[in-house]
CSV table of C-alpha atoms and ligand atoms in Angstrom, one decimal:
chain,number,residue,atom,x,y,z
B,217,UNK,CA,-47.7,0.7,47.9
B,218,UNK,CA,-44.6,-1.2,47.0
B,219,UNK,CA,-44.1,-4.4,48.9
B,220,UNK,CA,-40.9,-4.6,50.9
B,221,UNK,CA,-39.3,-7.4,52.9
B,222,UNK,CA,-41.6,-8.2,55.9
B,223,UNK,CA,-38.6,-8.9,58.2
B,224,UNK,CA,-35.3,-7.3,59.4
B,225,UNK,CA,-31.8,-8.7,59.1
B,226,UNK,CA,-30.2,-10.1,62.3
B,227,UNK,CA,-27.1,-11.8,60.9
B,228,UNK,CA,-25.2,-11.0,57.7
B,229,UNK,CA,-22.9,-13.0,55.4
B,230,UNK,CA,-20.3,-11.1,53.4
B,231,UNK,CA,-20.3,-11.7,49.6
B,232,UNK,CA,-16.9,-12.2,48.1
B,233,UNK,CA,-16.4,-10.2,44.9
B,234,UNK,CA,-14.5,-11.7,41.9
B,235,UNK,CA,-13.5,-10.6,38.5
B,236,UNK,CA,-14.6,-12.0,35.2
B,237,UNK,CA,-11.1,-13.4,34.6
B,238,UNK,CA,-11.2,-15.3,37.9
B,239,UNK,CA,-14.7,-16.6,37.2
B,240,UNK,CA,-13.7,-17.8,33.7
B,241,UNK,CA,-10.8,-19.8,35.3
B,242,UNK,CA,-13.1,-21.2,38.0
B,243,UNK,CA,-15.6,-22.3,35.4
B,244,UNK,CA,-12.9,-24.0,33.3
B,245,UNK,CA,-11.7,-25.9,36.4
B,246,UNK,CA,-15.4,-26.9,37.0
B,247,UNK,CA,-15.6,-28.6,33.6
B,248,UNK,CA,-17.9,-25.8,32.4
B,249,UNK,CA,-20.6,-27.0,34.8
B,250,UNK,CA,-21.7,-24.4,37.4
B,251,UNK,CA,-22.8,-27.2,39.8
B,252,UNK,CA,-19.0,-28.0,40.2
B,253,UNK,CA,-18.1,-24.4,41.2
B,254,UNK,CA,-17.1,-23.5,44.8
B,255,UNK,CA,-19.9,-21.2,46.2
B,256,UNK,CA,-17.2,-18.7,47.3
B,257,UNK,CA,-16.7,-18.0,43.6
B,258,UNK,CA,-20.3,-17.0,43.1
B,259,UNK,CA,-21.7,-13.5,43.8
B,260,UNK,CA,-25.4,-14.0,43.6
B,261,UNK,CA,-26.4,-17.6,43.8
B,262,UNK,CA,-29.7,-18.4,42.1
B,263,UNK,CA,-28.8,-22.1,41.4
B,264,UNK,CA,-31.6,-23.3,43.5
B,265,UNK,CA,-34.2,-22.4,46.2
B,266,UNK,CA,-33.6,-25.7,47.9
B,267,UNK,CA,-32.2,-25.4,51.4
B,268,UNK,CA,-30.6,-22.1,50.6
B,269,UNK,CA,-33.1,-19.8,52.4
B,270,UNK,CA,-32.5,-17.8,55.6
B,271,UNK,CA,-34.1,-19.2,58.8
B,272,UNK,CA,-36.0,-17.0,61.2
B,273,UNK,CA,-35.0,-16.3,64.8
B,274,UNK,CA,-38.0,-18.4,65.8
B,275,UNK,CA,-36.5,-21.4,63.9
B,276,UNK,CA,-33.0,-20.9,65.4
B,277,UNK,CA,-34.5,-20.7,68.9
B,278,UNK,CA,-36.7,-23.8,68.3
B,279,UNK,CA,-33.5,-25.6,67.4
B,280,UNK,CA,-32.2,-25.1,70.9
B,281,UNK,CA,-35.0,-27.2,72.3
B,282,UNK,CA,-34.3,-30.0,69.9
B,283,UNK,CA,-34.7,-33.3,71.7
B,284,UNK,CA,-31.9,-35.7,70.5
B,285,UNK,CA,-33.4,-38.8,72.0
B,286,UNK,CA,-32.9,-41.8,69.6
B,287,UNK,CA,-36.5,-43.0,70.0
B,288,UNK,CA,-39.6,-41.0,70.8
B,289,UNK,CA,-38.0,-37.6,70.7
B,290,UNK,CA,-40.3,-34.7,71.8
B,291,UNK,CA,-39.2,-32.9,68.6
B,292,UNK,CA,-40.5,-35.7,66.5
B,293,UNK,CA,-44.0,-35.5,68.1
B,294,UNK,CA,-44.1,-31.7,67.5
B,295,UNK,CA,-43.0,-32.2,63.9
B,296,UNK,CA,-45.7,-35.0,63.5
B,297,UNK,CA,-48.4,-32.7,65.0
B,298,UNK,CA,-47.5,-29.9,62.6
B,299,UNK,CA,-47.4,-32.1,59.5
B,300,UNK,CA,-50.7,-33.9,60.5
B,301,UNK,CA,-52.4,-30.6,61.2
B,302,UNK,CA,-51.4,-29.3,57.7
B,303,UNK,CA,-51.9,-32.5,55.6
B,304,UNK,CA,-54.3,-34.6,57.6
B,305,UNK,CA,-52.3,-37.8,56.7
B,306,UNK,CA,-52.1,-40.5,59.3
B,307,UNK,CA,-48.5,-41.7,58.9
B,308,UNK,CA,-45.6,-39.2,59.0
B,309,UNK,CA,-42.1,-40.4,58.1
B,310,UNK,CA,-39.3,-37.9,58.4
B,311,UNK,CA,-36.4,-38.3,55.8
B,312,UNK,CA,-33.1,-36.5,55.4
B,313,UNK,CA,-34.5,-34.8,52.2
B,314,UNK,CA,-37.1,-35.2,49.5
B,315,UNK,CA,-35.3,-37.7,47.4
B,316,UNK,CA,-35.0,-40.1,50.3
B,317,UNK,CA,-38.8,-40.0,50.6
B,318,UNK,CA,-39.0,-40.7,46.8
B,319,UNK,CA,-36.5,-43.6,47.0
B,320,UNK,CA,-38.3,-45.3,49.9
B,321,UNK,CA,-41.8,-44.8,48.4
B,322,UNK,CA,-40.8,-46.1,44.9
B,323,UNK,CA,-38.8,-49.0,46.3
B,324,UNK,CA,-41.9,-50.0,48.4
B,325,UNK,CA,-44.4,-49.4,45.5
B,326,UNK,CA,-42.9,-49.9,42.1
B,327,UNK,CA,-41.9,-53.0,40.1
B,328,UNK,CA,-40.0,-53.0,36.8
B,329,UNK,CA,-42.4,-52.3,33.9
B,330,UNK,CA,-44.7,-50.1,36.1
B,331,UNK,CA,-45.6,-46.6,35.0
B,332,UNK,CA,-45.9,-43.4,37.1
B,333,UNK,CA,-47.9,-40.4,35.8
B,334,UNK,CA,-47.3,-36.8,36.8
B,335,UNK,CA,-47.9,-33.3,35.5
B,336,UNK,CA,-44.0,-33.2,35.3
B,337,UNK,CA,-41.7,-35.4,37.3
B,338,UNK,CA,-38.9,-33.4,39.0
B,339,UNK,CA,-35.3,-34.6,38.1
B,340,UNK,CA,-34.7,-36.6,41.3
B,341,UNK,CA,-38.3,-38.0,41.1
B,342,UNK,CA,-37.8,-39.2,37.6
B,343,UNK,CA,-34.4,-40.6,38.4
B,344,UNK,CA,-35.8,-42.5,41.4
B,345,UNK,CA,-38.7,-43.9,39.3
B,346,UNK,CA,-36.3,-45.0,36.6
B,347,UNK,CA,-33.9,-46.5,39.2
B,348,UNK,CA,-36.8,-48.7,40.4
B,349,UNK,CA,-37.2,-50.0,36.8
B,350,UNK,CA,-40.4,-48.1,36.2
B,351,UNK,CA,-41.3,-45.5,33.5
B,352,UNK,CA,-42.0,-41.9,34.4
B,353,UNK,CA,-44.5,-40.1,32.1
B,354,UNK,CA,-45.3,-36.4,32.1
B,355,UNK,CA,-48.9,-35.4,31.2
B,356,UNK,CA,-48.8,-31.6,31.7
B,357,UNK,CA,-51.4,-29.5,29.7
B,358,UNK,CA,-50.5,-28.3,26.3
B,359,UNK,CA,-50.3,-24.7,27.3
B,360,UNK,CA,-47.2,-25.6,29.5
B,361,UNK,CA,-45.3,-26.5,26.3
B,362,UNK,CA,-45.4,-22.9,25.0
B,363,UNK,CA,-43.4,-20.7,27.4
B,364,UNK,CA,-44.7,-17.4,26.1
B,365,UNK,CA,-48.4,-18.4,26.4
B,366,UNK,CA,-49.9,-17.0,29.6
B,367,UNK,CA,-52.2,-19.4,31.6
B,368,UNK,CA,-53.1,-19.1,35.3
B,369,UNK,CA,-52.5,-22.8,36.0
B,370,UNK,CA,-49.8,-24.0,33.7
B,371,UNK,CA,-48.9,-26.8,36.1
B,372,UNK,CA,-52.3,-28.5,35.5
B,373,UNK,CA,-52.4,-32.1,34.3
B,374,UNK,CA,-54.0,-33.0,31.0
B,375,UNK,CA,-57.1,-34.9,32.2
B,376,UNK,CA,-57.9,-36.4,28.8
B,377,UNK,CA,-54.4,-37.8,28.5
B,378,UNK,CA,-54.7,-39.2,32.1
B,379,UNK,CA,-58.0,-40.9,31.2
B,380,UNK,CA,-56.4,-42.3,28.0
B,381,UNK,CA,-53.4,-43.8,29.7
B,382,UNK,CA,-55.6,-45.3,32.5
B,383,UNK,CA,-58.0,-46.7,29.9
B,384,UNK,CA,-55.3,-48.3,27.7
B,385,UNK,CA,-52.5,-49.2,30.2
B,386,UNK,CA,-54.2,-48.8,33.5
B,387,UNK,CA,-52.8,-52.0,34.9
B,388,UNK,CA,-49.3,-50.7,34.6
B,389,UNK,CA,-50.0,-47.4,36.3
B,390,UNK,CA,-49.0,-47.8,40.0
B,391,UNK,CA,-49.1,-44.1,40.9
B,392,UNK,CA,-50.4,-40.7,39.8
B,393,UNK,CA,-48.5,-37.8,41.3
B,394,UNK,CA,-49.0,-34.1,41.0
B,395,UNK,CA,-46.1,-31.7,41.6
B,396,UNK,CA,-47.2,-28.5,43.3
B,397,UNK,CA,-45.9,-26.1,42.1
B,398,UNK,CA,-44.6,-27.7,38.9
B,399,UNK,CA,-40.9,-27.0,39.4
B,400,UNK,CA,-39.5,-28.3,36.1
B,401,UNK,CA,-42.3,-26.6,34.1
B,402,UNK,CA,-41.5,-23.1,35.4
B,403,UNK,CA,-42.7,-23.3,39.0
B,404,UNK,CA,-46.3,-23.1,37.7
B,405,UNK,CA,-49.2,-23.7,40.0
B,406,UNK,CA,-51.9,-26.4,39.8
B,407,UNK,CA,-55.5,-25.4,40.4
B,408,UNK,CA,-57.8,-26.9,43.1
B,409,UNK,CA,-60.2,-27.8,40.3
B,410,UNK,CA,-57.5,-29.8,38.5
B,411,UNK,CA,-56.4,-31.7,41.6
B,412,UNK,CA,-60.1,-32.5,42.4
B,413,UNK,CA,-60.7,-33.9,39.0
B,414,UNK,CA,-57.5,-36.0,39.1
B,415,UNK,CA,-58.6,-37.3,42.5
B,416,UNK,CA,-62.0,-38.3,41.0
B,417,UNK,CA,-60.3,-40.1,38.0
B,418,UNK,CA,-57.9,-41.9,40.4
B,419,UNK,CA,-60.8,-43.0,42.6
B,420,UNK,CA,-62.7,-44.3,39.7
B,421,UNK,CA,-59.7,-46.4,38.5
B,422,UNK,CA,-58.6,-47.3,42.0
B,423,UNK,CA,-55.1,-45.7,41.6
B,424,UNK,CA,-52.9,-44.3,44.3
B,425,UNK,CA,-52.8,-40.4,44.1
B,426,UNK,CA,-50.0,-38.5,45.8
B,427,UNK,CA,-48.8,-34.9,45.8
B,428,UNK,CA,-45.1,-33.9,45.4
B,429,UNK,CA,-45.8,-31.0,47.6
B,430,UNK,CA,-42.4,-29.2,48.1
B,431,UNK,CA,-44.0,-25.8,47.3
B,432,UNK,CA,-47.5,-26.3,48.7
B,433,UNK,CA,-47.6,-22.8,50.2
B,434,UNK,CA,-46.6,-21.0,47.0
B,435,UNK,CA,-49.2,-23.1,45.2
B,436,UNK,CA,-51.8,-22.2,47.8
B,437,UNK,CA,-51.0,-18.5,47.4
B,438,UNK,CA,-51.3,-18.6,43.6
B,439,UNK,CA,-54.7,-20.5,44.0
B,440,UNK,CA,-55.8,-17.7,46.3
B,441,UNK,CA,-54.8,-15.1,43.7
B,442,UNK,CA,-55.9,-16.8,40.5
B,443,UNK,CA,-58.7,-19.3,41.1
B,444,UNK,CA,-62.3,-18.1,41.6
B,445,UNK,CA,-63.7,-18.7,45.0
B,446,UNK,CA,-60.4,-18.6,47.0
B,447,UNK,CA,-59.8,-14.9,47.6
B,448,UNK,CA,-61.1,-14.8,51.1
B,449,UNK,CA,-59.4,-18.0,52.2
B,450,UNK,CA,-56.2,-18.3,54.2
B,451,UNK,CA,-53.2,-20.0,52.4
B,452,UNK,CA,-53.2,-22.7,55.1
B,453,UNK,CA,-56.8,-23.6,54.6
B,454,UNK,CA,-56.2,-23.8,50.8
B,455,UNK,CA,-53.2,-26.1,51.4
B,456,UNK,CA,-55.2,-28.2,53.8
B,457,UNK,CA,-57.9,-28.6,51.2
B,458,UNK,CA,-55.5,-29.6,48.5
B,459,UNK,CA,-53.8,-32.2,50.8
B,460,UNK,CA,-57.2,-33.6,51.7
B,461,UNK,CA,-57.8,-34.6,48.0
B,462,UNK,CA,-54.7,-36.9,47.8
B,463,UNK,CA,-53.7,-40.1,49.6
B,464,UNK,CA,-50.4,-38.8,50.8
B,465,UNK,CA,-47.4,-36.7,49.8
B,466,UNK,CA,-43.7,-36.5,49.4
B,467,UNK,CA,-42.1,-33.3,50.5
B,468,UNK,CA,-38.6,-31.8,50.5
B,469,UNK,CA,-38.6,-29.5,53.6
B,470,UNK,CA,-35.8,-27.5,51.9
B,471,UNK,CA,-38.4,-25.4,49.9
B,472,UNK,CA,-41.6,-24.4,51.7
B,473,UNK,CA,-40.4,-26.1,54.9
B,474,UNK,CA,-38.1,-23.0,55.2
B,475,UNK,CA,-35.4,-25.4,56.5
B,476,UNK,CA,-31.8,-26.0,55.3
B,477,UNK,CA,-32.3,-29.8,55.3
B,478,UNK,CA,-35.0,-32.4,55.7
B,479,UNK,CA,-38.1,-33.9,54.1
B,480,UNK,CA,-40.9,-36.3,54.8
B,481,UNK,CA,-43.3,-38.8,53.4
B,482,UNK,CA,-46.9,-38.8,54.7
B,483,UNK,CA,-49.4,-41.5,53.8
B,484,UNK,CA,-52.9,-42.7,54.7
B,485,UNK,CA,-52.5,-46.3,53.7
B,486,UNK,CA,-51.4,-48.4,56.7
B,487,UNK,CA,-49.8,-51.3,54.7
B,488,UNK,CA,-47.9,-49.0,52.4
B,489,UNK,CA,-46.7,-46.9,55.3
B,490,UNK,CA,-45.5,-50.0,57.1
B,491,UNK,CA,-43.5,-51.1,54.1
B,492,UNK,CA,-42.0,-47.6,53.8
B,493,UNK,CA,-41.2,-47.5,57.5
B,494,UNK,CA,-39.2,-50.8,57.2
B,495,UNK,CA,-37.1,-49.3,54.4
B,496,UNK,CA,-36.7,-46.0,56.4
B,497,UNK,CA,-35.1,-47.9,59.2
B,498,UNK,CA,-32.7,-49.7,56.8
B,499,UNK,CA,-31.0,-46.5,55.5
B,500,UNK,CA,-32.4,-43.3,57.0
B,501,UNK,CA,-32.8,-44.2,60.7
B,502,UNK,CA,-35.4,-44.9,63.4
B,503,UNK,CA,-38.9,-43.7,62.4
B,504,UNK,CA,-38.9,-40.9,65.0
B,505,UNK,CA,-35.9,-39.1,63.4
B,506,UNK,CA,-35.4,-40.6,59.9
B,507,UNK,CA,-32.0,-39.2,59.2
B,508,UNK,CA,-32.5,-35.9,60.8
B,509,UNK,CA,-31.3,-34.4,64.1
B,510,UNK,CA,-34.0,-33.4,66.6
B,511,UNK,CA,-33.1,-29.8,66.0
B,512,UNK,CA,-33.8,-30.2,62.3
B,513,UNK,CA,-37.3,-31.5,63.0
B,514,UNK,CA,-37.9,-28.4,65.2
B,515,UNK,CA,-36.6,-26.1,62.4
B,516,UNK,CA,-39.0,-27.8,59.9
B,517,UNK,CA,-42.0,-27.7,62.2
B,518,UNK,CA,-41.5,-24.0,62.8
B,519,UNK,CA,-40.9,-23.4,59.1
B,520,UNK,CA,-44.1,-25.2,58.0
B,521,UNK,CA,-46.0,-22.9,60.4
B,522,UNK,CA,-44.2,-19.7,59.2
B,523,UNK,CA,-44.5,-20.3,55.4
B,524,UNK,CA,-48.3,-20.0,55.2
B,525,UNK,CA,-48.1,-16.4,56.6
B,526,UNK,CA,-49.8,-14.0,54.2
B,527,UNK,CA,-47.2,-11.2,54.5
B,528,UNK,CA,-44.4,-13.6,53.8
B,529,UNK,CA,-46.1,-15.2,50.8
B,530,UNK,CA,-47.4,-11.9,49.4
B,531,UNK,CA,-43.8,-10.4,49.4
B,532,UNK,CA,-42.2,-13.7,48.2
B,533,UNK,CA,-44.4,-13.9,45.1
B,534,UNK,CA,-44.3,-10.1,44.5
B,535,UNK,CA,-40.5,-10.2,44.4
B,536,UNK,CA,-40.5,-13.0,41.9
B,537,UNK,CA,-43.0,-11.2,39.8
B,538,UNK,CA,-41.0,-8.0,39.9
B,539,UNK,CA,-37.9,-9.9,38.7
B,540,UNK,CA,-40.0,-11.3,35.8
B,541,UNK,CA,-41.4,-7.9,34.9
B,542,UNK,CA,-37.9,-6.5,34.5
B,543,UNK,CA,-37.0,-9.2,32.0
B,544,UNK,CA,-40.4,-9.0,30.2
B,545,UNK,CA,-39.9,-5.2,29.9
B,546,UNK,CA,-36.5,-5.7,28.4
B,547,UNK,CA,-37.9,-8.3,25.9
B,548,UNK,CA,-36.2,-11.3,27.4
B,549,UNK,CA,-38.3,-14.4,26.6
B,550,UNK,CA,-39.4,-16.1,29.8
B,551,UNK,CA,-42.0,-18.6,30.9
B,552,UNK,CA,-45.2,-16.7,31.5
B,553,UNK,CA,-46.6,-15.9,33.9
B,554,UNK,CA,-43.8,-15.8,36.5
B,555,UNK,CA,-43.5,-19.0,38.6
B,556,UNK,CA,-43.8,-19.3,42.4
B,557,UNK,CA,-40.1,-19.7,43.2
B,558,UNK,CA,-38.2,-18.3,40.3
B,559,UNK,CA,-38.0,-16.9,36.8
B,560,UNK,CA,-37.4,-19.3,33.9
B,561,UNK,CA,-35.7,-17.9,30.8
B,562,UNK,CA,-36.7,-19.6,27.5
B,563,UNK,CA,-33.2,-20.4,26.1
B,564,UNK,CA,-34.6,-22.0,23.0
B,565,UNK,CA,-36.3,-18.8,22.0
B,566,UNK,CA,-33.4,-16.7,23.0
B,567,UNK,CA,-30.7,-18.8,21.4
B,568,UNK,CA,-32.3,-20.3,18.2
B,569,UNK,CA,-28.8,-20.6,16.6
B,570,UNK,CA,-27.7,-23.2,19.2
B,571,UNK,CA,-29.0,-26.7,18.6
B,572,UNK,CA,-30.7,-28.4,21.6
B,573,UNK,CA,-28.0,-31.0,21.9
B,574,UNK,CA,-25.4,-28.2,22.0
B,575,UNK,CA,-27.2,-27.1,25.1
B,576,UNK,CA,-28.4,-23.5,24.8
B,577,UNK,CA,-29.3,-23.4,28.5
B,578,UNK,CA,-25.8,-24.3,29.6
B,579,UNK,CA,-24.4,-21.7,27.2
B,580,UNK,CA,-26.6,-19.0,28.8
B,581,UNK,CA,-25.9,-20.1,32.4
B,582,UNK,CA,-22.1,-20.1,31.8
B,583,UNK,CA,-22.0,-16.7,30.2
B,584,UNK,CA,-24.2,-15.2,33.0
B,585,UNK,CA,-21.8,-16.6,35.5
B,586,UNK,CA,-18.5,-15.5,33.9
B,587,UNK,CA,-19.7,-12.0,33.1
B,588,UNK,CA,-21.7,-11.2,36.2
B,589,UNK,CA,-21.1,-13.9,38.9
B,590,UNK,CA,-24.7,-14.9,38.9
B,591,UNK,CA,-25.3,-18.7,39.1
B,592,UNK,CA,-28.4,-20.1,37.5
B,593,UNK,CA,-29.5,-23.7,36.5
B,594,UNK,CA,-30.2,-25.3,33.2
B,595,UNK,CA,-33.5,-27.2,33.0
B,596,UNK,CA,-33.3,-28.6,29.5
B,597,UNK,CA,-31.6,-31.2,27.5
B,598,UNK,CA,-28.8,-31.8,30.0
B,599,UNK,CA,-31.2,-32.3,32.9
B,600,UNK,CA,-33.9,-34.2,30.9
B,601,UNK,CA,-32.4,-35.1,27.5
B,602,UNK,CA,-31.6,-38.7,28.3
B,603,UNK,CA,-34.1,-41.4,29.4
B,604,UNK,CA,-33.7,-45.2,29.5
B,605,UNK,CA,-36.7,-45.5,27.1
B,606,UNK,CA,-35.6,-43.0,24.4
B,607,UNK,CA,-31.9,-42.5,24.8
B,608,UNK,CA,-30.5,-39.1,24.0
B,609,UNK,CA,-33.0,-36.6,22.6
B,610,UNK,CA,-33.9,-33.0,23.1
B,611,UNK,CA,-36.0,-32.1,26.2
B,612,UNK,CA,-39.4,-30.6,25.6
B,613,UNK,CA,-38.1,-27.2,26.7
B,614,UNK,CA,-34.7,-25.5,27.1
B,615,UNK,CA,-35.1,-23.4,30.2
B,616,UNK,CA,-32.7,-21.5,32.5
B,617,UNK,CA,-34.1,-21.3,36.0
B,618,UNK,CA,-33.2,-18.3,38.2
B,619,UNK,CA,-34.4,-19.7,41.5
B,620,UNK,CA,-35.0,-17.2,44.2
B,621,UNK,CA,-33.9,-18.4,47.7
B,622,UNK,CA,-36.4,-17.6,50.5
B,623,UNK,CA,-35.7,-14.5,52.6
B,624,UNK,CA,-32.1,-14.4,51.5
B,625,UNK,CA,-31.5,-11.6,48.9
B,626,UNK,CA,-32.6,-8.0,49.0
B,627,UNK,CA,-34.4,-6.3,46.2
B,628,UNK,CA,-31.2,-4.5,45.2
B,629,UNK,CA,-29.4,-7.8,44.9
B,630,UNK,CA,-32.2,-9.3,42.8
B,631,UNK,CA,-32.2,-6.2,40.6
B,632,UNK,CA,-28.5,-6.7,39.9
B,633,UNK,CA,-29.2,-10.3,38.9
B,634,UNK,CA,-32.1,-9.2,36.6
B,635,UNK,CA,-29.9,-6.6,35.0
B,636,UNK,CA,-27.2,-9.3,34.4
B,637,UNK,CA,-29.7,-11.5,32.6
B,638,UNK,CA,-30.8,-8.6,30.5
B,639,UNK,CA,-27.2,-7.7,29.5
B,640,UNK,CA,-26.4,-11.3,28.4
B,641,UNK,CA,-29.7,-11.7,26.6
B,642,UNK,CA,-29.1,-8.5,24.7
B,643,UNK,CA,-26.1,-10.1,22.9
B,644,UNK,CA,-27.5,-13.6,22.8
B,645,UNK,CA,-26.3,-14.1,19.2
B,646,UNK,CA,-22.6,-14.0,20.4
B,647,UNK,CA,-23.1,-17.1,22.6
B,648,UNK,CA,-22.1,-20.5,21.3
B,649,UNK,CA,-22.9,-24.1,22.3
B,650,UNK,CA,-21.0,-26.9,24.1
B,651,UNK,CA,-20.1,-30.5,23.8
B,652,UNK,CA,-20.6,-32.9,26.7
B,653,UNK,CA,-17.2,-34.7,27.3
B,654,UNK,CA,-18.2,-36.8,30.2
B,655,UNK,CA,-21.4,-37.9,32.0
B,656,UNK,CA,-22.3,-40.2,34.9
B,657,UNK,CA,-25.1,-42.8,34.9
B,658,UNK,CA,-27.7,-40.9,36.9
B,659,UNK,CA,-28.7,-37.2,37.3
B,660,UNK,CA,-26.0,-36.2,34.9
B,661,UNK,CA,-26.5,-32.4,35.2
B,662,UNK,CA,-24.8,-32.3,38.6
B,663,UNK,CA,-21.4,-33.7,37.4
B,664,UNK,CA,-21.3,-33.8,33.6
B,665,UNK,CA,-18.3,-32.0,32.0
B,666,UNK,CA,-18.4,-29.8,28.9
B,667,UNK,CA,-16.2,-28.1,26.4
B,668,UNK,CA,-17.2,-24.9,24.5
B,669,UNK,CA,-17.5,-25.5,20.8
B,670,UNK,CA,-16.0,-22.0,20.3
B,671,UNK,CA,-13.5,-20.5,22.8
B,672,UNK,CA,-15.2,-18.2,25.3
B,673,UNK,CA,-13.9,-14.7,25.4
B,674,UNK,CA,-13.8,-12.6,28.5
B,675,UNK,CA,-15.0,-9.2,27.3
R,1011,LIG,C1,-36.4,-30.5,45.5
R,1011,LIG,C2,-37.5,-31.3,44.9
R,1011,LIG,C3,-37.5,-32.7,45.1
R,1011,LIG,C4,-36.3,-33.4,45.8
R,1011,LIG,O1,-36.1,-32.9,47.1
R,1011,LIG,P1,-34.6,-32.9,47.7
R,1011,LIG,O2,-34.8,-32.4,49.1
R,1011,LIG,O3,-33.8,-32.0,46.8
R,1011,LIG,O4,-34.0,-34.3,47.7
R,1011,LIG,C5,-38.5,-33.4,44.6
R,1011,LIG,N1,-39.5,-32.8,43.9
R,1011,LIG,C6,-39.6,-31.5,43.7
R,1011,LIG,C7,-40.7,-30.9,43.0
R,1011,LIG,C8,-38.5,-30.7,44.2
R,1011,LIG,O5,-38.5,-29.4,43.9
């Protein structure tokens, strides 16, 4: 039987249609950077799955009972109960989104010269580590570096590399962190076995071990599907087991929290939690709201309960897989297997004639937008091609992420987006690269400006 959406629509948002000419003009005004477009100029928006999902009627009604008390809000206690039940961590600090949890944690934990290790640091995570003067190193397994190579747990960390760094530079390593699923590496899951082994190594070396757990439910579902011994388990119990292996987590609730805003930091260590709480008060707010409204805490608490539902997860992952199969059948090179939250096109394989520092990912993203109104996101040398340590150099991969927002688009709309990708990929050799004409100091992909090396033609 074909999986279909396990929900009905209650409210609808019209989509504004535009022509290729209008979109070409909009992109030019945006400095050839789709992050600078107005959303009304986009037809299908696959820029990110962060905060862009549709909330349920249960979430909207929970928001009505939001308690907006400054201190000790009932909504906070409910949020805290749900997070504790899921993660088991003692201290729960709400933040306005994931990067606030990162900034607070790293400010409390890191000194200049420290090193953090991860399978792959996400862009804001890396930027916040570097902002604290520390060095972020990615230790993902080799299989992750070859997009076409199928592997069930391509988000896994290379355990030998981890042991190596801890043996030679152990004193500098303040934190080991595993991103589940590995967003920048194609939304690939991490196995329970790998997380257990990392926990053992960290224990042996006395290092703090945290999860960047934005997509804990998608990771749990993929463990259930792919790792021996988990078939009969509920996604929630798998997630609980994974959380129990670490000392805490940072989470953006805009992903598997099924909320439009929010995040949290959860920790077992009393002293570290105390330092973080002090910083939380300084910029986010009192510890029982942390930069969120009481109604946001209600939406997240309900979302965290809904996201582990099997019918939801089964449809979610099936719809991403069906998007990926369409591209594979048409011969478009993508990261294999499909990730949990999106499909990642291998722009380096698709556009070998465009040099990494002429940004093949941006070339593809821009053509896809102008011709079809579909907005995607480069995860390549613009996002990761500059570090304080190494300066400007090509990123390990040139990917284009088509992130699928949760519960937002129908199968027909996603089919349109897949066909758009296939159409542009079929004439990849006609695309040309770009030159960066301006960039800011941090997270340059959001605001950098570009110029095409060859004039774009509207066909
Ligand atoms: C989204 C994300 C973050 C940052 O969260 P924001 O809510 O966007 O600030 C951190 N890590 C990962 C893996 C993410 O996907």
